[in-house]
């Protein structure tokens, strides 16, 4: 299955697997990614494996690939509650983001609120401000820092980016940076 992010030129080749992860599905995920990458080089591509169970053995192997190949692993669960079947999806391996430091890429370039009103909308910027209100309930003194590529948080004039947001016209992408731990996973 091939999916594309409507906000950018990012494509995801998805391998959906029932049951426990095995070698053939991992290889198939990588093959699909490679085929699409060569077929459409103008797009940025990422391999995605969705499975009911991703064992720690294969998770370690996928983590090794992830340093060179953009790869996401998602564990899918199904629960029947009464007559309704509910699906849950948990990202167990996210793509390793490599790139320039924020200072090198220019993403820290300050802008004003008006920049984000034009890039997003009044409604989505208001949603980011609601998040700020929630954050202030447990971290007083935090403010928004409007930058060219994202809206971050700041405290005492310094960046405090435990989360960043990117308002769009109809929704907000909120990226929360939580240190990886077994409890959080």
Coordinates of N, CA, C and O in Angstrom, one line a residue:
X1 N 0.8 -1.1 0.0 CA 0.0 0.0 0.0 C 0.9 1.2 0.0 O 1.9 1.3 0.7
X2 N 0.5 2.2 -0.7 CA 1.3 3.5 -0.8 C 0.4 4.6 -0.3 O -0.7 4.8 -0.7
X3 N 1.0 5.4 0.6 CA 0.3 6.6 1.2 C 1.2 7.8 1.0 O 2.4 7.7 0.9
X4 N 0.5 9.0 0.9 CA 1.3 10.2 0.7 C 0.8 11.2 1.7 O -0.4 11.4 1.9
X5 N 1.7 12.0 2.3 CA 1.4 13.0 3.2 C 0.9 14.2 2.4 O 1.7 14.7 1.5
X6 N -0.3 14.7 2.6 CA -0.8 15.9 1.7 C -0.1 17.2 2.0 O -0.1 18.1 1.2
X7 N 0.6 17.3 3.1 CA 1.3 18.5 3.4 C 2.7 18.7 2.8 O 3.3 19.7 2.8
X8 N 3.2 17.5 2.3 CA 4.6 17.6 1.7 C 4.7 16.5 0.7 O 3.8 15.8 0.4
X9 N 5.9 16.3 0.2 CA 6.1 15.3 -0.9 C 6.7 14.0 -0.2 O 7.6 13.4 -0.8
X10 N 6.1 13.6 0.9 CA 6.5 12.4 1.6 C 5.6 11.2 1.3 O 4.4 11.3 1.4
X11 N 6.2 10.1 0.9 CA 5.4 8.9 0.6 C 5.8 7.8 1.5 O 7.0 7.6 1.9
X12 N 4.8 7.0 1.9 CA 5.0 5.8 2.8 C 4.6 4.5 2.1 O 3.5 4.4 1.6
X13 N 5.5 3.6 2.0 CA 5.2 2.3 1.5 C 4.9 1.4 2.7 O 5.7 1.2 3.6
X14 N 3.7 0.9 2.7 CA 3.2 0.2 3.9 C 3.0 -1.3 3.7 O 2.4 -1.7 2.7
X15 N 3.6 -2.1 4.5 CA 3.4 -3.6 4.5 C 2.6 -3.9 5.7 O 3.0 -3.6 6.9
X16 N 1.4 -4.5 5.5 CA 0.5 -4.8 6.6 C 0.5 -6.3 6.8 O 0.4 -7.1 5.8
X17 N 0.8 -6.7 8.0 CA 1.0 -8.2 8.3 C 0.1 -8.6 9.4 O 0.0 -7.9 10.5
X18 N -0.5 -9.8 9.3 CA -1.3 -10.4 10.4 C -0.3 -11.2 11.1 O 0.5 -11.9 10.6
X19 N -0.5 -11.3 12.5 CA 0.3 -12.2 13.3 C 1.7 -11.6 13.7 O 1.9 -10.3 13.7
X20 N 2.6 -12.5 14.0 CA 3.9 -12.1 14.5 C 4.8 -11.7 13.3 O 4.8 -12.3 12.2
X21 N 5.7 -10.7 13.5 CA 6.6 -10.3 12.5 C 7.6 -11.4 12.1 O 8.0 -12.2 12.9
X22 N 7.8 -11.5 10.8 CA 8.8 -12.5 10.4 C 9.7 -11.8 9.3 O 9.5 -10.7 8.8
X23 N 10.8 -12.5 8.9 CA 11.8 -12.0 8.0 C 11.2 -11.5 6.7 O 11.6 -10.5 6.1
X24 N 10.3 -12.3 6.1 CA 9.8 -12.0 4.8 C 9.1 -10.7 4.8 O 9.2 -10.0 3.8
X25 N 8.4 -10.3 5.8 CA 7.6 -9.1 5.8 C 8.6 -7.9 6.0 O 8.4 -6.8 5.4
X26 N 9.6 -8.1 6.7 CA 10.6 -7.0 6.9 C 11.3 -6.8 5.5 O 11.4 -5.6 5.0
X27 N 11.7 -7.9 4.9 CA 12.4 -7.8 3.6 C 11.4 -7.2 2.5 O 11.8 -6.3 1.7
X28 N 10.2 -7.6 2.6 CA 9.2 -7.1 1.6 C 9.0 -5.6 1.8 O 8.9 -4.8 0.9
X29 N 8.9 -5.1 3.1 CA 8.8 -3.7 3.4 C 10.0 -2.9 2.8 O 9.7 -1.9 2.2
X30 N 11.2 -3.4 2.9 CA 12.3 -2.8 2.4 C 12.3 -2.8 0.8 O 12.7 -1.8 0.2
X31 N 11.9 -3.9 0.3 CA 11.8 -4.0 -1.2 C 10.8 -3.0 -1.8 O 11.1 -2.3 -2.8
X32 N 9.6 -2.9 -1.2 CA 8.6 -2.0 -1.7 C 9.2 -0.5 -1.6 O 9.0 0.3 -2.5
X33 N 9.8 -0.2 -0.5 CA 10.4 1.1 -0.3 C 11.4 1.4 -1.4 O 11.4 2.5 -2.0
X34 N 12.3 0.4 -1.6 CA 13.3 0.6 -2.6 C 12.8 0.8 -4.0 O 13.2 1.7 -4.8
X35 N 11.8 0.0 -4.4 CA 11.1 0.1 -5.7 C 10.5 1.5 -5.9 O 10.7 2.1 -6.9
X36 N 9.7 1.9 -4.9 CA 9.0 3.2 -5.0 C 10.0 4.4 -5.0 O 9.9 5.3 -5.7
X37 N 11.1 4.2 -4.2 CA 12.1 5.3 -4.2 C 12.8 5.4 -5.6 O 13.1 6.6 -6.0
X38 N 13.0 4.3 -6.2 CA 13.6 4.4 -7.6 C 12.7 4.8 -8.6 O 13.0 5.5 -9.6
X39 N 11.4 4.4 -8.5 CA 10.4 4.8 -9.5 C 10.0 6.3 -9.4 O 9.8 6.9 -10.4
X40 N 10.0 6.8 -8.2 CA 9.6 8.2 -8.0 C 10.7 9.0 -7.2 O 10.4 9.3 -6.0
X41 N 11.8 9.3 -7.7 CA 12.9 9.9 -6.9 C 12.6 11.3 -6.5 O 13.3 11.8 -5.6
X42 N 11.6 11.9 -7.1 CA 11.2 13.3 -6.7 C 10.6 13.3 -5.3 O 10.4 14.4 -4.7
X43 N 10.1 12.2 -4.8 CA 9.5 12.1 -3.5 C 10.5 11.6 -2.4 O 11.4 10.9 -2.7
X44 N 10.2 12.0 -1.2 CA 10.9 11.4 0.0 C 10.1 10.2 0.4 O 8.9 10.3 0.5
X45 N 10.8 9.0 0.6 CA 10.1 7.8 0.9 C 10.4 7.2 2.3 O 11.5 7.4 2.7
X46 N 9.5 6.5 2.9 CA 9.7 5.9 4.2 C 9.0 4.5 4.1 O 7.9 4.4 3.7
X47 N 9.7 3.5 4.6 CA 9.1 2.2 4.7 C 8.3 2.0 6.1 O 8.8 2.5 7.1
X48 N 7.2 1.4 6.0 CA 6.3 1.2 7.2 C 5.9 -0.2 7.3 O 5.5 -0.8 6.3
X49 N 6.1 -0.8 8.4 CA 5.6 -2.2 8.7 C 4.5 -2.1 9.8 O 4.8 -1.6 10.9
X50 N 3.3 -2.6 9.5 CA 2.3 -2.7 10.5 C 2.0 -4.1 10.7 O 1.7 -4.9 9.8
X51 N 2.1 -4.6 12.0 CA 1.9 -6.0 12.3 C 1.2 -6.1 13.7 O 1.3 -5.2 14.5
X52 N 0.6 -7.3 13.9 CA -0.1 -7.5 15.2 C 0.9 -7.6 16.3 O 0.7 -7.3 17.4
X53 N 2.1 -8.2 16.0 CA 3.1 -8.4 17.0 C 4.5 -8.2 16.4 O 4.8 -8.9 15.4
X54 N 5.3 -7.3 17.0 CA 6.6 -7.1 16.5 C 7.6 -7.5 17.6 O 7.6 -6.8 18.7
X55 N 8.2 -8.6 17.5 CA 9.0 -9.2 18.5 C 10.3 -8.3 18.8 O 10.7 -7.6 17.9
X56 N 10.8 -8.4 19.9 CA 12.0 -7.6 20.3 C 13.2 -8.0 19.4 O 14.0 -7.1 19.0
X57 N 13.3 -9.2 18.9 CA 14.4 -9.6 18.0 C 14.3 -8.8 16.7 O 15.3 -8.2 16.3
X58 N 13.1 -8.7 16.1 CA 13.0 -8.0 14.9 C 13.0 -6.5 15.1 O 13.5 -5.7 14.3
X59 N 12.6 -6.0 16.3 CA 12.7 -4.6 16.6 C 14.1 -4.1 16.6 O 14.4 -3.1 16.2
X60 N 15.0 -5.0 17.2 CA 16.4 -4.6 17.2 C 17.0 -4.6 15.8 O 17.8 -3.7 15.5
X61 N 16.6 -5.5 14.9 CA 17.1 -5.5 13.6 C 16.6 -4.2 12.8 O 17.3 -3.6 12.1
X62 N 15.3 -3.9 13.0 CA 14.7 -2.7 12.4 C 15.4 -1.5 12.9 O 15.6 -0.5 12.1
X63 N 15.7 -1.4 14.1 CA 16.4 -0.2 14.7 C 17.8 -0.1 14.0 O 18.2 1.1 13.8
X64 N 18.5 -1.2 13.7 CA 19.7 -1.1 13.0 C 19.6 -0.5 11.6 O 20.3 0.4 11.1
X65 N 18.5 -1.0 10.8 CA 18.2 -0.4 9.5 C 17.9 1.1 9.6 O 18.2 1.8 8.7
X66 N 17.2 1.4 10.6 CA 16.7 2.8 10.7 C 17.7 3.9 10.7 O 17.4 5.0 10.4
X67 N 19.0 3.5 11.0 CA 20.0 4.5 10.9 C 20.3 4.9 9.4 O 20.8 6.0 9.1
X68 N 20.0 4.0 8.5 CA 20.3 4.3 7.0 C 19.0 4.3 6.2 O 19.0 5.0 5.1
X69 N 18.0 3.6 6.6 CA 16.7 3.6 5.8 C 15.6 4.1 6.7 O 15.4 3.7 7.8
X70 N 14.9 5.1 6.2 CA 13.7 5.6 7.0 C 12.7 4.5 7.2 O 12.1 4.0 6.2
X71 N 12.5 4.1 8.4 CA 11.6 3.0 8.7 C 10.7 3.3 9.9 O 11.2 3.8 10.9
X72 N 9.5 2.9 9.8 CA 8.5 3.0 11.0 C 7.9 1.7 11.2 O 7.5 1.0 10.2
X73 N 7.8 1.2 12.4 CA 7.1 0.0 12.8 C 6.0 0.3 13.7 O 6.1 1.0 14.7
X74 N 4.8 -0.2 13.4 CA 3.6 0.0 14.1 C 2.9 -1.3 14.5 O 2.7 -2.2 13.7
X75 N 2.6 -1.4 15.8 CA 2.0 -2.6 16.3 C 0.5 -2.3 16.3 O 0.0 -1.3 16.8
X76 N -0.3 -3.2 15.7 CA -1.7 -3.1 15.6 C -2.4 -4.1 16.5 O -2.0 -5.3 16.6
X77 N -3.4 -3.7 17.3 CA -4.2 -4.6 18.1 C -5.7 -4.4 17.8 O -6.1 -3.3 17.4
X78 N -6.4 -5.5 17.9 CA -7.9 -5.4 17.7 C -8.6 -5.9 19.0 O -8.2 -6.9 19.6
X79 N -9.6 -5.2 19.4 CA -10.4 -5.6 20.5 C -11.9 -5.5 20.2 O -12.3 -4.6 19.5
X80 N -12.6 -6.5 20.7 CA -14.0 -6.5 20.5 C -14.7 -6.1 21.8 O -14.5 -6.8 22.8
X81 N -15.5 -5.1 21.7 CA -16.2 -4.5 22.8 C -17.7 -4.6 22.4 O -18.1 -3.8 21.6
X82 N -18.3 -5.6 23.0 CA -19.7 -5.8 22.6 C -19.8 -6.3 21.1 O -19.1 -7.3 20.8
X83 N -20.4 -5.5 20.3 CA -20.5 -5.9 18.9 C -19.5 -5.0 18.0 O -19.5 -5.2 16.8
X84 N -18.8 -4.2 18.7 CA -17.9 -3.2 18.0 C -16.4 -3.7 18.1 O -15.9 -4.1 19.1
X85 N -15.8 -3.7 16.9 CA -14.3 -4.1 16.9 C -13.5 -2.8 16.8 O -13.8 -1.9 16.0
X86 N -12.6 -2.6 17.8 CA -11.8 -1.4 17.9 C -10.3 -1.8 17.5 O -9.8 -2.8 18.0
X87 N -9.7 -1.0 16.7 CA -8.3 -1.1 16.4 C -7.5 -0.1 17.1 O -7.9 1.1 17.2
X88 N -6.3 -0.5 17.6 CA -5.4 0.4 18.2 C -4.0 0.3 17.5 O -3.7 -0.8 17.0
X89 N -3.4 1.4 17.3 CA -2.1 1.4 16.6 C -1.1 2.1 17.5 O -1.3 3.2 18.0
X90 N 0.1 1.4 17.8 CA 1.1 1.9 18.6 C 2.4 1.9 17.8 O 2.9 0.9 17.3
X91 N 3.0 3.1 17.7 CA 4.3 3.2 17.0 C 5.4 2.6 17.9 O 5.6 3.2 19.0
X92 N 6.0 1.5 17.5 CA 7.1 0.9 18.4 C 8.5 1.3 17.9 O 9.4 1.2 18.6
X93 N 8.6 1.8 16.7 CA 9.8 2.3 16.1 C 9.5 3.4 15.2 O 8.8 3.2 14.2
X94 N 10.0 4.6 15.5 CA 9.7 5.8 14.7 C 10.9 6.0 13.9 O 12.1 5.6 14.2
X95 N 10.7 6.7 12.8 CA 11.8 7.0 11.9 C 12.9 7.9 12.6 O 12.5 8.8 13.3
X96 N 14.1 7.5 12.3 CA 15.2 8.3 12.9 C 15.4 9.5 12.0 O 15.6 9.5 10.8
X97 N 15.2 10.7 12.6 CA 15.3 12.0 11.9 C 16.7 12.5 11.9 O 17.3 12.7 13.0
X98 N 17.3 12.5 10.8 CA 18.7 13.1 10.7 C 18.5 14.4 9.9 O 17.7 14.5 9.0
X99 N 19.4 15.3 10.2 CA 19.3 16.6 9.5 C 20.2 17.6 10.2 O 21.0 17.3 11.0
X100 N 20.0 18.8 9.8 CA 20.8 19.9 10.3 C 20.3 20.3 11.7 O 19.1 20.1 12.0
X101 N 21.2 20.8 12.5 CA 20.7 21.4 13.7 C 19.8 22.5 13.4 O 19.9 23.2 12.4
X102 N 18.9 22.8 14.4 CA 17.9 23.9 14.1 C 18.7 25.2 13.8 O 18.2 26.0 12.9
X103 N 19.8 25.5 14.4 CA 20.5 26.7 14.1 C 21.1 26.8 12.7 O 21.1 27.8 12.1
X104 N 21.5 25.6 12.2 CA 22.0 25.5 10.9 C 20.9 25.6 9.8 O 21.1 26.1 8.7
X105 N 19.8 25.0 10.1 CA 18.7 25.0 9.1 C 17.9 26.3 9.0 O 17.2 26.4 8.0
X106 N 18.1 27.2 9.9 CA 17.3 28.4 9.9 C 15.9 28.3 10.4 O 15.2 29.3 10.4
X107 N 15.6 27.1 11.0 CA 14.2 27.0 11.5 C 14.0 27.8 12.7 O 12.9 28.0 13.1
X108 N 15.0 28.2 13.4 CA 14.9 29.0 14.6 C 14.6 30.5 14.3 O 14.4 31.3 15.2
X109 N 14.6 30.9 13.0 CA 14.4 32.2 12.6 C 13.1 32.8 13.2 O 12.0 32.2 12.9
X110 N 13.1 33.8 14.0 CA 11.9 34.2 14.7 C 11.0 34.9 13.7 O 11.4 35.6 12.8
X111 N 9.7 34.7 13.9 CA 8.6 35.4 13.1 C 7.6 35.8 14.1 O 7.7 35.5 15.3
X112 N 6.6 36.5 13.6 CA 5.5 36.9 14.5 C 4.3 36.0 14.4 O 4.2 35.1 13.5
X113 N 3.3 36.2 15.2 CA 2.1 35.4 15.2 C 1.4 35.5 13.9 O 0.8 34.6 13.4
X114 N 1.5 36.7 13.2 CA 0.8 36.9 11.9 C 1.3 36.0 10.8 O 0.6 35.5 10.0
X115 N 2.6 35.6 10.9 CA 3.2 34.6 10.0 C 2.4 33.3 10.0 O 2.0 32.7 9.0
X116 N 2.1 32.9 11.3 CA 1.4 31.6 11.5 C -0.1 31.7 11.2 O -0.7 30.7 10.8
X117 N -0.7 32.9 11.4 CA -2.1 33.1 11.0 C -2.2 33.0 9.5 O -3.2 32.4 9.0
X118 N -1.2 33.4 8.7 CA -1.3 33.3 7.3 C -1.0 31.9 6.8 O -1.6 31.4 5.9
X119 N 0.0 31.3 7.5 CA 0.4 29.9 7.1 C -0.6 28.9 7.5 O -0.8 27.9 6.8
X120 N -1.2 29.1 8.7 CA -2.2 28.2 9.2 C -3.5 28.9 9.1 O -3.9 29.2 8.0
X121 N -4.2 29.0 10.2 CA -5.5 29.8 10.2 C -5.7 30.3 11.6 O -5.0 29.9 12.6
X122 N -6.6 31.2 11.8 CA -6.9 31.8 13.1 C -7.3 30.7 14.1 O -6.9 30.6 15.3
X123 N -8.1 29.7 13.6 CA -8.6 28.6 14.4 C -7.4 27.7 14.8 O -7.4 27.3 16.0
X124 N -6.5 27.4 13.9 CA -5.4 26.4 14.3 C -4.4 27.1 15.2 O -3.9 26.5 16.1
X125 N -4.1 28.4 15.1 CA -3.3 29.1 16.0 C -3.9 29.2 17.3 O -3.2 29.1 18.4
X126 N -5.2 29.4 17.4 CA -6.0 29.4 18.7 C -5.8 28.1 19.4 O -5.7 28.0 20.6
X127 N -5.8 27.0 18.6 CA -5.7 25.6 19.2 C -4.3 25.5 19.8 O -4.1 24.9 20.9
X128 N -3.2 26.1 19.2 CA -1.9 26.0 19.8 C -1.9 26.9 21.1 O -1.3 26.5 22.1
X129 N -2.6 28.0 21.1 CA -2.7 28.8 22.3 C -3.4 28.1 23.4 O -3.1 28.3 24.6
X130 N -4.4 27.2 23.1 CA -5.1 26.4 24.1 C -4.1 25.4 24.7 O -4.1 25.1 25.9
X131 N -3.2 24.8 23.9 CA -2.2 23.9 24.4 C -1.3 24.7 25.3 O -0.9 24.2 26.4
X132 N -0.9 25.9 25.0 CA -0.1 26.8 25.9 C -0.8 26.9 27.2 O -0.2 26.8 28.3
X133 N -2.1 27.2 27.2 CA -2.9 27.3 28.5 C -2.8 26.0 29.3 O -2.6 26.1 30.5
X134 N -2.9 24.9 28.7 CA -2.7 23.6 29.4 C -1.3 23.5 30.0 O -1.2 23.1 31.1
X135 N -0.3 23.8 29.2 CA 1.1 23.7 29.6 C 1.3 24.6 30.8 O 1.9 24.2 31.8
X136 N 0.7 25.8 30.8 CA 0.9 26.8 31.9 C 0.3 26.3 33.2 O 0.7 26.7 34.3
X137 N -0.7 25.3 33.1 CA -1.3 24.8 34.3 C -0.3 24.0 35.1 O -0.5 23.8 36.3
X138 N 0.7 23.5 34.5 CA 1.7 22.7 35.3 C 3.1 23.3 35.1 O 4.1 22.8 35.8
X139 N 3.3 24.2 34.2 CA 4.6 24.9 34.0 C 4.4 26.4 33.8 O 4.5 26.9 32.7
X140 N 4.2 27.1 34.9 CA 4.0 28.5 34.8 C 5.2 29.2 34.1 O 6.3 28.8 34.3
X141 N 4.9 30.3 33.4 CA 6.0 31.1 32.9 C 6.4 30.7 31.5 O 7.3 31.3 30.9
X142 N 5.8 29.6 30.9 CA 6.1 29.2 29.6 C 5.3 30.0 28.6 O 4.2 30.4 28.8
X143 N 6.0 30.4 27.5 CA 5.4 31.2 26.4 C 5.6 30.5 25.1 O 6.4 29.6 25.0
X144 N 4.9 31.0 24.1 CA 5.1 30.5 22.7 C 6.2 31.2 22.1 O 6.4 32.4 22.3
X145 N 7.0 30.5 21.3 CA 8.1 31.1 20.5 C 7.8 30.8 19.0 O 7.8 29.7 18.6
X146 N 7.4 31.9 18.3 CA 7.0 31.8 16.9 C 8.3 31.7 16.0 O 9.0 32.7 16.0
X147 N 8.6 30.6 15.4 CA 9.7 30.5 14.5 C 9.2 30.2 13.1 O 8.1 29.8 12.9
X148 N 10.1 30.3 12.2 CA 9.8 30.2 10.7 C 9.1 28.8 10.4 O 8.1 28.8 9.7
X149 N 9.6 27.7 11.0 CA 9.2 26.4 10.6 C 8.3 25.7 11.7 O 7.8 24.6 11.4
X150 N 8.2 26.3 12.8 CA 7.4 25.7 13.9 C 7.1 26.8 15.0 O 7.7 27.8 15.0
X151 N 6.1 26.4 15.8 CA 5.9 27.2 17.0 C 6.3 26.4 18.2 O 5.9 25.3 18.4
X152 N 7.3 26.9 18.9 CA 7.9 26.1 20.0 C 7.4 26.8 21.3 O 6.6 27.7 21.4
X153 N 8.1 26.3 22.4 CA 7.8 26.9 23.7 C 9.1 27.5 24.2 O 10.2 27.1 23.8
X154 N 9.0 28.5 25.1 CA 10.1 29.1 25.7 C 9.8 29.4 27.1 O 8.7 29.6 27.5
X155 N 10.9 29.5 27.9 CA 10.8 29.9 29.3 C 12.0 30.8 29.6 O 13.1 30.4 29.3
X156 N 11.7 31.9 30.2 CA 12.8 32.9 30.6 C 13.6 33.3 29.4 O 14.9 33.4 29.5
X157 N 13.0 33.4 28.2 CA 13.7 33.9 27.1 C 14.5 32.8 26.3 O 15.1 33.0 25.3
X158 N 14.5 31.6 26.8 CA 15.2 30.4 26.2 C 14.3 29.4 25.7 O 13.2 29.2 26.2
X159 N 14.7 28.7 24.6 CA 13.9 27.7 24.0 C 13.7 26.6 25.1 O 14.6 26.2 25.8
X160 N 12.5 26.1 25.1 CA 12.1 25.0 26.0 C 11.1 24.1 25.2 O 10.0 23.9 25.5
X161 N 11.7 23.5 24.2 CA 10.9 22.8 23.2 C 10.7 21.3 23.5 O 11.2 20.4 22.8
X162 N 10.0 21.0 24.5 CA 9.5 19.7 24.8 C 8.4 19.2 23.8 O 8.1 18.1 23.7
X163 N 7.9 20.2 23.1 CA 6.9 20.0 22.1 C 7.0 21.1 21.1 O 7.4 22.3 21.5
X164 N 6.7 20.9 19.9 CA 6.6 21.9 18.8 C 5.3 21.7 18.1 O 4.8 20.5 17.9
X165 N 4.8 22.7 17.5 CA 3.5 22.6 16.8 C 3.7 23.3 15.4 O 4.5 24.2 15.3
X166 N 3.0 22.8 14.5 CA 2.9 23.3 13.1 C 1.5 23.5 12.7 O 0.9 22.5 12.2
X167 N 0.9 24.7 12.9 CA -0.5 24.9 12.5 C -0.6 24.8 10.9 O 0.2 25.3 10.2
X168 N -1.6 24.1 10.5 CA -2.0 24.1 9.1 C -3.3 24.8 8.9 O -3.8 25.4 9.8
X169 N -3.9 24.8 7.7 CA -5.2 25.5 7.5 C -6.3 24.9 8.3 O -7.1 25.6 8.8
X170 N -6.4 23.5 8.4 CA -7.5 22.9 9.0 C -7.1 22.1 10.3 O -8.0 21.5 10.9
X171 N -5.9 21.9 10.6 CA -5.5 21.1 11.7 C -4.1 21.6 12.2 O -3.4 22.4 11.6
X172 N -3.7 21.0 13.4 CA -2.4 21.3 13.9 C -1.6 20.0 14.1 O -2.1 19.1 14.6
X173 N -0.3 20.0 13.7 CA 0.5 18.9 14.0 C 1.3 19.3 15.2 O 2.0 20.3 15.3
X174 N 1.1 18.5 16.3 CA 1.8 18.7 17.6 C 2.8 17.5 17.8 O 2.4 16.4 17.8
X175 N 4.1 17.9 17.9 CA 5.1 16.9 18.1 C 5.6 17.0 19.5 O 6.3 18.0 19.9
X176 N 5.3 16.0 20.3 CA 5.7 16.0 21.7 C 7.0 15.2 21.9 O 7.0 14.0 21.4
X177 N 8.0 15.7 22.5 CA 9.3 15.0 22.6 C 9.4 14.5 24.0 O 9.7 15.2 24.9
X178 N 9.1 13.2 24.1 CA 9.2 12.5 25.4 C 10.4 11.6 25.4 O 10.6 10.8 24.4
X179 N 11.3 11.6 26.4 CA 12.4 10.7 26.4 C 11.9 9.2 26.3 O 10.9 8.9 26.9
X180 N 12.6 8.5 25.5 CA 12.2 7.1 25.3 C 12.5 6.2 26.5 O 13.5 6.4 27.1
X181 N 11.5 5.5 26.9 CA 11.6 4.6 28.1 C 10.7 3.4 27.9 O 9.7 3.5 27.1
X182 N 10.9 2.3 28.6 CA 10.1 1.1 28.5 C 8.6 1.5 28.9 O 7.7 1.0 28.3
X183 N 8.6 2.3 30.0 CA 7.2 2.7 30.5 C 6.5 3.5 29.5 O 5.3 3.2 29.3
X184 N 7.1 4.4 28.8 CA 6.4 5.2 27.8 C 6.1 4.4 26.5 O 5.0 4.6 25.9
X185 N 7.0 3.5 26.1 CA 6.7 2.7 25.0 C 5.4 1.8 25.2 O 4.6 1.6 24.3

